Tab-separated table of C-alpha atoms and ligand atoms in Angstrom:
chain	number	residue	atom	x	y	z
A	162	MET	CA	-14.514	24.130	57.568
A	163	VAL	CA	-14.289	21.068	55.350
A	164	ASN	CA	-15.647	17.561	55.871
A	165	TYR	CA	-13.325	14.632	55.174
A	166	LYS	CA	-15.796	13.121	52.703
A	167	GLU	CA	-15.231	16.087	50.373
A	168	LEU	CA	-11.526	15.136	50.333
A	169	GLY	CA	-12.173	11.521	49.339
A	170	LEU	CA	-11.051	10.198	52.755
A	171	VAL	CA	-12.882	7.536	54.799
A	172	ASN	CA	-13.377	7.081	58.537
A	173	THR	CA	-12.364	3.849	60.303
A	174	LYS	CA	-15.794	2.307	60.833
A	175	GLU	CA	-16.087	-0.009	57.849
A	176	ILE	CA	-12.398	-0.887	57.459
A	177	PHE	CA	-12.167	-1.873	61.155
A	178	LYS	CA	-15.231	-4.083	60.911
A	179	LYS	CA	-13.779	-5.868	57.884
A	180	ALA	CA	-10.387	-6.192	59.616
A	181	ILE	CA	-11.881	-7.829	62.705
A	182	ASP	CA	-14.039	-10.196	60.651
A	183	GLY	CA	-11.104	-10.999	58.356
A	184	LYS	CA	-8.558	-11.353	61.211
A	185	TYR	CA	-6.044	-8.800	59.993
A	186	ALA	CA	-4.972	-5.281	61.059
A	187	ILE	CA	-4.936	-1.963	59.200
A	188	PRO	CA	-1.525	-0.260	59.050
A	189	ALA	CA	-1.334	3.135	60.760
A	190	PHE	CA	1.857	4.741	59.475
A	191	ASN	CA	3.039	8.165	60.691
A	192	PHE	CA	4.098	10.722	58.091
A	193	ASN	CA	5.869	14.081	58.291
A	194	ASN	CA	6.906	14.755	54.704
A	195	MET	CA	6.295	13.982	51.038
A	196	GLU	CA	8.692	11.046	50.734
A	197	GLN	CA	7.063	9.210	53.651
A	198	MET	CA	3.585	9.820	52.220
A	199	GLN	CA	4.672	8.613	48.773
A	200	ALA	CA	6.275	5.451	50.189
A	201	ILE	CA	3.170	4.630	52.244
A	202	ILE	CA	0.808	5.124	49.307
A	203	GLN	CA	3.022	3.316	46.776
A	204	ALA	CA	3.365	0.310	49.103
A	205	CYS	CA	-0.342	0.158	49.982
A	206	VAL	CA	-1.502	0.634	46.379
A	207	GLU	CA	0.843	-2.095	45.118
A	208	GLU	CA	-0.349	-4.437	47.858
A	209	LYS	CA	-3.992	-3.260	47.690
A	210	SER	CA	-4.128	-2.451	51.417
A	211	PRO	CA	-6.322	0.120	53.177
A	212	VAL	CA	-4.185	2.629	55.083
A	213	ILE	CA	-4.299	5.081	57.973
A	214	LEU	CA	-2.052	8.122	57.522
A	215	GLN	CA	-1.205	9.375	61.017
A	216	VAL	CA	-0.246	12.891	62.049
A	217	SER	CA	1.399	13.263	65.473
A	218	SER	CA	1.981	16.423	67.513
A	219	GLY	CA	5.612	16.267	66.415
A	220	ALA	CA	4.537	16.069	62.771
A	221	ARG	CA	2.232	19.080	63.186
A	222	LYS	CA	5.069	21.115	64.667
A	223	TYR	CA	7.556	19.971	62.035
A	224	ALA	CA	5.512	20.116	58.854
A	225	ASN	CA	2.380	22.168	59.624
A	226	GLN	CA	-1.008	20.535	59.973
A	227	THR	CA	-2.545	22.317	56.973
A	228	LEU	CA	0.213	21.129	54.650
A	229	LEU	CA	-0.125	17.580	55.973
A	230	ARG	CA	-3.880	17.681	55.411
A	231	TYR	CA	-3.383	18.794	51.793
A	232	MET	CA	-0.803	16.047	51.390
A	233	ALA	CA	-3.334	13.454	52.595
A	234	GLN	CA	-5.894	14.859	50.160
A	235	GLY	CA	-3.238	14.549	47.457
A	236	ALA	CA	-2.540	10.988	48.597
A	237	VAL	CA	-6.083	9.948	47.644
A	238	GLU	CA	-5.536	11.272	44.104
A	239	TYR	CA	-1.994	9.888	44.004
A	240	ALA	CA	-3.309	6.368	44.755
A	241	LYS	CA	-5.772	6.632	41.857
A	242	GLU	CA	-2.992	7.858	39.587
A	243	LEU	CA	-0.896	4.834	40.597
A	244	GLY	CA	-3.784	2.672	39.440
A	245	TYR	CA	-5.841	1.628	42.478
A	246	ALA	CA	-8.111	3.676	44.766
A	247	ILE	CA	-7.376	2.361	48.285
A	248	PRO	CA	-9.344	3.558	51.358
A	249	VAL	CA	-7.293	6.335	53.028
A	250	VAL	CA	-7.948	7.555	56.595
A	251	LEU	CA	-6.364	10.781	57.866
A	252	HIS	CA	-5.922	10.307	61.611
A	253	LEU	CA	-4.725	12.555	64.438
A	254	ASP	CA	-2.249	10.520	66.510
A	255	HIS	CA	-2.243	11.170	70.289
A	256	GLY	CA	-4.515	14.203	70.361
A	257	ASP	CA	-4.266	15.690	73.849
A	258	SER	CA	-7.134	18.192	73.987
A	259	PHE	CA	-10.689	18.725	72.780
A	260	GLU	CA	-9.605	21.899	70.949
A	261	LEU	CA	-6.924	20.078	68.944
A	262	CYS	CA	-9.316	17.276	67.970
A	263	LYS	CA	-11.967	19.812	66.949
A	264	ASP	CA	-9.430	21.749	64.905
A	265	CYS	CA	-8.414	18.591	63.014
A	266	ILE	CA	-12.041	17.522	62.468
A	267	ASP	CA	-12.844	21.003	61.136
A	268	MET	CA	-9.999	20.845	58.616
A	269	GLY	CA	-10.932	17.426	57.200
A	270	PHE	CA	-9.355	14.691	59.345
A	271	SER	CA	-11.549	11.576	59.192
A	272	SER	CA	-10.415	10.071	62.500
A	273	VAL	CA	-8.913	11.402	65.732
A	274	MET	CA	-7.303	9.917	68.792
A	275	ILE	CA	-8.017	11.560	72.107
A	276	ASP	CA	-5.397	10.248	74.479
A	277	GLY	CA	-6.719	10.874	77.980
A	278	SER	CA	-4.733	7.973	79.409
A	279	HIS	CA	-2.607	10.241	81.610
A	280	HIS	CA	-5.667	11.676	83.327
A	281	SER	CA	-7.745	10.056	86.050
A	282	TYR	CA	-10.267	7.460	84.836
A	283	GLU	CA	-13.182	9.909	85.321
A	284	ASP	CA	-11.403	12.783	83.548
A	285	ASN	CA	-10.397	10.468	80.695
A	286	ILE	CA	-14.071	9.500	80.265
A	287	ALA	CA	-15.276	13.127	80.352
A	288	LEU	CA	-12.667	14.336	77.830
A	289	THR	CA	-13.153	11.382	75.496
A	290	ARG	CA	-16.951	11.724	75.653
A	291	LYS	CA	-16.718	15.412	74.688
A	292	VAL	CA	-14.543	14.618	71.659
A	293	VAL	CA	-16.821	11.741	70.603
A	294	GLU	CA	-19.912	13.986	70.671
A	295	TYR	CA	-18.294	16.559	68.376
A	296	ALA	CA	-16.620	13.990	66.119
A	297	HIS	CA	-19.697	11.846	65.597
A	298	ALA	CA	-21.756	14.899	64.672
A	299	HIS	CA	-19.325	15.202	61.721
A	300	GLY	CA	-19.069	11.471	60.889
A	301	VAL	CA	-15.521	11.295	62.283
A	302	THR	CA	-14.427	8.216	64.260
A	303	VAL	CA	-12.589	8.405	67.592
A	304	GLU	CA	-9.864	6.301	69.233
A	305	GLY	CA	-9.559	6.445	73.030
A	306	GLU	CA	-6.899	4.969	75.284
A	307	LEU	CA	-6.926	3.087	78.577
A	308	GLY	CA	-3.640	2.199	80.252
A	309	VAL	CA	-0.247	3.882	79.870
A	310	LEU	CA	2.641	2.672	77.712
A	311	ALA	CA	6.088	2.751	79.319
A	312	GLY	CA	8.512	5.301	77.856
A	313	ILE	CA	7.549	8.537	76.137
A	314	GLU	CA	3.925	9.119	75.216
A	315	ASP	CA	2.490	12.574	74.575
A	316	ASP	CA	5.618	14.213	76.044
A	317	VAL	CA	4.855	12.343	79.286
A	318	VAL	CA	7.531	9.897	80.412
A	319	ALA	CA	6.367	6.779	82.273
A	320	GLU	CA	8.976	4.479	83.778
A	321	HIS	CA	6.727	1.415	83.825
A	322	HIS	CA	3.761	0.126	81.860
A	323	THR	CA	0.377	0.641	83.449
A	324	TYR	CA	-1.388	-2.243	81.773
A	325	THR	CA	-4.987	-1.740	80.696
A	326	GLN	CA	-7.354	-3.091	83.342
A	327	PRO	CA	-9.876	-5.364	81.596
A	328	GLU	CA	-12.484	-4.561	84.298
A	329	GLU	CA	-12.599	-0.962	83.029
A	330	VAL	CA	-12.985	-1.411	79.275
A	331	GLU	CA	-16.700	-2.162	79.054
A	332	ASP	CA	-17.634	0.800	81.232
A	333	PHE	CA	-15.221	3.119	79.352
A	334	VAL	CA	-16.509	2.130	75.918
A	335	LYS	CA	-20.140	2.448	77.009
A	336	LYS	CA	-19.730	5.824	78.742
A	337	THR	CA	-17.563	7.448	76.051
A	338	GLY	CA	-19.020	6.018	72.828
A	339	VAL	CA	-15.528	5.622	71.319
A	340	ASP	CA	-15.103	3.677	68.078
A	341	SER	CA	-11.813	1.988	69.006
A	342	LEU	CA	-9.627	1.557	72.060
A	343	ALA	CA	-5.828	1.711	72.376
A	344	ILE	CA	-4.559	-0.613	75.082
A	345	SER	CA	-1.344	-1.182	77.013
A	346	ILE	CA	-0.101	-4.795	76.967
A	347	GLY	CA	3.667	-4.308	76.922
A	348	THR	CA	4.469	-2.312	73.773
A	349	SER	CA	6.066	1.143	74.003
A	350	HIS	CA	7.094	3.969	71.684
A	351	GLY	CA	10.524	4.372	70.107
A	352	ALA	CA	13.433	2.081	69.204
A	353	ASN	CA	14.449	1.000	72.728
A	354	LYS	CA	11.393	-0.839	73.931
A	355	PHE	CA	13.252	-3.165	76.284
A	356	THR	CA	16.600	-3.044	78.050
A	357	PRO	CA	18.940	-6.008	77.433
A	358	GLU	CA	18.449	-6.860	81.115
A	359	GLN	CA	14.718	-7.368	80.525
A	360	CYS	CA	15.462	-9.855	77.706
A	361	THR	CA	16.684	-13.436	77.585
A	362	ARG	CA	19.122	-14.790	74.964
A	363	ASP	CA	18.582	-17.634	72.499
A	364	ALA	CA	21.253	-20.223	71.646
A	365	ASN	CA	22.878	-17.759	69.197
A	366	GLY	CA	23.014	-14.965	71.767
A	367	VAL	CA	20.148	-13.037	70.127
A	368	LEU	CA	18.110	-10.999	72.624
A	369	ILE	CA	14.521	-12.219	73.097
A	370	PRO	CA	12.202	-9.608	74.675
A	371	PRO	CA	9.567	-10.543	77.257
A	372	PRO	CA	6.277	-11.515	75.570
A	373	LEU	CA	3.335	-9.146	75.240
A	374	ARG	CA	0.506	-9.663	77.742
A	375	PHE	CA	-1.837	-11.630	75.490
A	376	ASP	CA	-3.678	-12.748	78.613
A	377	ILE	CA	-4.838	-9.137	79.132
A	378	LEU	CA	-5.825	-8.827	75.458
A	379	GLU	CA	-7.889	-12.034	75.694
A	380	GLU	CA	-9.603	-10.781	78.837
A	381	ILE	CA	-10.432	-7.480	77.095
A	382	GLU	CA	-11.837	-9.314	74.059
A	383	LYS	CA	-14.089	-11.366	76.327
A	384	ARG	CA	-15.539	-8.216	77.872
A	385	ILE	CA	-16.067	-6.273	74.636
A	386	PRO	CA	-16.340	-8.933	71.919
A	387	GLY	CA	-15.780	-7.650	68.386
A	388	PHE	CA	-14.773	-4.167	69.540
A	389	PRO	CA	-11.833	-2.623	67.595
A	390	ILE	CA	-8.579	-2.650	69.593
A	391	VAL	CA	-5.480	-0.583	68.715
A	392	LEU	CA	-1.812	-1.343	69.398
A	393	HIS	CA	0.590	1.585	69.692
A	394	GLY	CA	4.348	1.212	69.894
A	395	ALA	CA	4.359	-1.704	67.462
A	396	SER	CA	7.672	-1.219	65.664
A	397	SER	CA	9.890	-4.288	65.438
A	398	VAL	CA	13.199	-2.399	65.073
A	399	PRO	CA	14.676	-4.523	62.220
A	400	GLN	CA	18.176	-5.493	63.296
A	401	ASP	CA	19.538	-5.583	59.717
A	402	LEU	CA	18.615	-1.904	59.305
A	403	VAL	CA	20.027	-0.973	62.731
A	404	ALA	CA	23.264	-2.708	61.642
A	405	ILE	CA	23.405	-0.572	58.446
A	406	ILE	CA	22.887	2.600	60.499
A	407	ASN	CA	25.683	1.646	62.896
A	408	LYS	CA	27.984	0.499	60.061
A	409	TYR	CA	27.745	3.917	58.423
A	410	GLY	CA	28.430	6.076	61.465
A	411	GLY	CA	25.237	5.746	63.506
A	412	ALA	CA	25.137	5.001	67.205
A	413	MET	CA	21.886	3.166	67.885
A	414	LYS	CA	22.515	1.202	71.048
A	415	ASP	CA	20.444	-1.631	72.516
A	416	ALA	CA	17.643	-1.021	69.994
A	417	ILE	CA	14.983	-3.703	70.561
A	418	GLY	CA	11.425	-3.910	69.198
A	419	ILE	CA	8.355	-6.144	69.257
A	420	PRO	CA	8.897	-9.504	67.499
A	421	GLU	CA	6.878	-9.692	64.289
A	422	ASP	CA	5.311	-13.051	65.154
A	423	GLU	CA	3.699	-11.421	68.202
A	424	LEU	CA	2.269	-8.674	65.994
A	425	ARG	CA	0.942	-11.272	63.547
A	426	LYS	CA	-0.788	-12.987	66.446
A	427	ALA	CA	-2.250	-9.664	67.641
A	428	ALA	CA	-3.435	-8.812	64.113
A	429	SER	CA	-5.454	-12.010	63.943
A	430	SER	CA	-7.346	-11.015	67.112
A	431	ALA	CA	-9.531	-7.951	67.800
A	432	VAL	CA	-6.444	-5.757	67.232
A	433	CYS	CA	-7.402	-4.059	63.981
A	434	LYS	CA	-5.039	-1.039	63.930
A	435	ILE	CA	-1.281	-1.329	64.419
A	436	ASN	CA	0.799	1.849	64.781
A	437	ILE	CA	4.256	1.891	63.224
A	438	ASP	CA	6.503	4.945	63.149
A	439	SER	CA	9.984	4.101	64.446
A	440	ASP	CA	10.610	1.312	61.901
A	441	GLY	CA	10.030	3.827	59.106
A	442	ARG	CA	12.463	6.261	60.692
A	443	ILE	CA	15.046	3.475	60.912
A	444	ALA	CA	14.554	2.422	57.264
A	445	MET	CA	14.952	6.017	56.052
A	446	THR	CA	17.987	6.714	58.202
A	447	ALA	CA	19.722	3.502	57.105
A	448	ALA	CA	19.310	4.434	53.429
A	449	VAL	CA	20.390	8.060	53.903
A	450	ARG	CA	23.453	7.082	55.954
A	451	GLU	CA	24.516	4.487	53.389
A	452	VAL	CA	24.291	6.914	50.457
A	453	LEU	CA	26.076	9.740	52.256
A	454	ALA	CA	28.837	7.429	53.516
A	455	THR	CA	29.432	5.603	50.231
A	456	GLN	CA	28.933	8.584	47.873
A	457	PRO	CA	30.504	11.487	49.796
A	458	ALA	CA	30.525	13.796	46.764
A	459	GLU	CA	26.735	13.593	46.439
A	460	PHE	CA	24.800	16.715	47.422
A	461	ASP	CA	21.482	16.431	45.585
A	462	PRO	CA	18.822	15.611	48.251
A	463	ARG	CA	16.932	13.509	45.707
A	464	LYS	CA	19.936	11.163	45.566
A	465	TYR	CA	19.534	10.219	49.230
A	466	LEU	CA	15.825	10.900	49.816
A	467	GLY	CA	14.980	8.745	46.768
A	468	PRO	CA	16.745	5.648	48.214
A	469	ALA	CA	15.209	6.514	51.613
A	470	ARG	CA	11.760	6.447	49.998
A	471	ASP	CA	12.560	3.106	48.306
A	472	GLY	CA	13.739	1.635	51.625
A	473	LEU	CA	10.567	2.815	53.330
A	474	LYS	CA	8.343	1.382	50.620
A	475	LYS	CA	10.065	-2.012	50.927
A	476	LEU	CA	9.540	-1.958	54.704
A	477	TYR	CA	5.848	-1.002	54.439
A	478	LYS	CA	5.171	-3.692	51.815
A	479	HIS	CA	6.735	-6.254	54.132
A	480	LYS	CA	4.538	-5.051	57.019
A	481	VAL	CA	1.233	-5.238	55.154
A	482	VAL	CA	2.018	-8.579	53.492
A	483	ASN	CA	3.835	-10.499	56.225
A	484	VAL	CA	2.885	-8.868	59.532
A	485	LEU	CA	-0.528	-7.174	59.408
A	486	GLY	CA	-2.162	-9.316	56.732
A	487	SER	CA	-3.941	-6.331	55.151
A	488	ALA	CA	-2.596	-6.940	51.623
A	489	GLY	CA	-5.367	-7.608	49.119
A	490	LYS	CA	-8.049	-6.238	51.475
A	491	ALA	CA	-8.642	-2.862	49.782
B	707	LIG	O1	3.427	8.244	69.137
B	707	LIG	C1	4.536	8.629	68.770
B	707	LIG	C2	4.849	8.718	67.328
B	707	LIG	O2	5.958	7.901	67.017
B	707	LIG	C3	5.063	10.136	66.877
B	707	LIG	O3	6.183	10.726	67.424
B	707	LIG	O4	5.576	13.125	68.006
B	707	LIG	O5	7.967	12.422	67.504
B	707	LIG	O6	6.266	12.544	65.688
B	707	LIG	P1	6.520	12.302	67.155
B	708	LIG	P1	6.579	2.995	67.376
B	708	LIG	O1	7.470	3.992	68.030
B	708	LIG	O2	6.764	1.626	67.964
B	708	LIG	O3	6.723	2.976	65.898
B	708	LIG	O4	5.050	3.408	67.703
B	708	LIG	C1	4.403	4.414	66.970
B	708	LIG	C2	3.105	4.826	67.562
B	708	LIG	O5	2.545	4.196	68.438
B	708	LIG	C3	2.490	6.047	67.038
B	708	LIG	O6	1.339	6.410	67.739
B	709	LIG	ZN1	1.365	5.935	69.827
């Protein structure tokens, strides 16, 4: 059993408070391997941004949770070595049981999400409350969720969004004691967040997705003023990177994300954590495809994973500087 403080990690309490007061959002980037971790840390150190390193169920299966925890511990030292000690949170993304959250807390995670959004309201409260009691006894912060995102979440597929009901948030926060709340206002996981049929076209034929439900967000903020809100499914699916993937043999069809100006608007509200995974996957894949297609004799993984890491770092720097506004806040 190890406490996150011994690893040099921080929980989300202070960085969320500063983010709400300062009207910006903390980046929560998923990682599964060394190159992703390096790109995240390099970008956030260079831009002096706090960062949340997220570990999903898929990441735990792929890379092993113990290895990822040691990598996060290494990330704290790596940041110092690069010249600036940024606050680093190690967060469990979409935890689905008390046992899993406890396991992560016991091995040094500083923050966990318990996603009870697929359960009934009462069961979600009971499960979240149980996790909060254990987590808080160890100084670990907890993210809960109300409302269901359309698409795939936690291996559960939902055809439509179930938007967060503002009438429930105050009661949920009070009864569970959570430190932050993920909400559903029209974002979803993955690279195909909207069908072309759901979009309109501008004068140049570019697809414009339907806007996020900022009316719901405003209503939530009125009911729990100053409380930290989290946005999942916040990738923007950069079309220049999708074009590179498709140019070099990929087949990403109808890939549409959340416009960055909407995320900027969200970041300046009570939204203080923005989750981005798919955009990183797209940046890596674009770089790997380009190298393998243009240098077919290459077989050293460093020759394509290196450019993939550079592409990722460029993307993350853009996010913290131009979208989330967290640059210079560490
Ligand atoms: O919430 C979803 C994240 O993008 C993680 O997905 O379980 O495939 O790693 P994953
Ligand atoms: P994206 O698929 O939009 O990157 O969302 C990631 C996420 O919400 C992780 O929890
Ligand atoms: Zn998510």
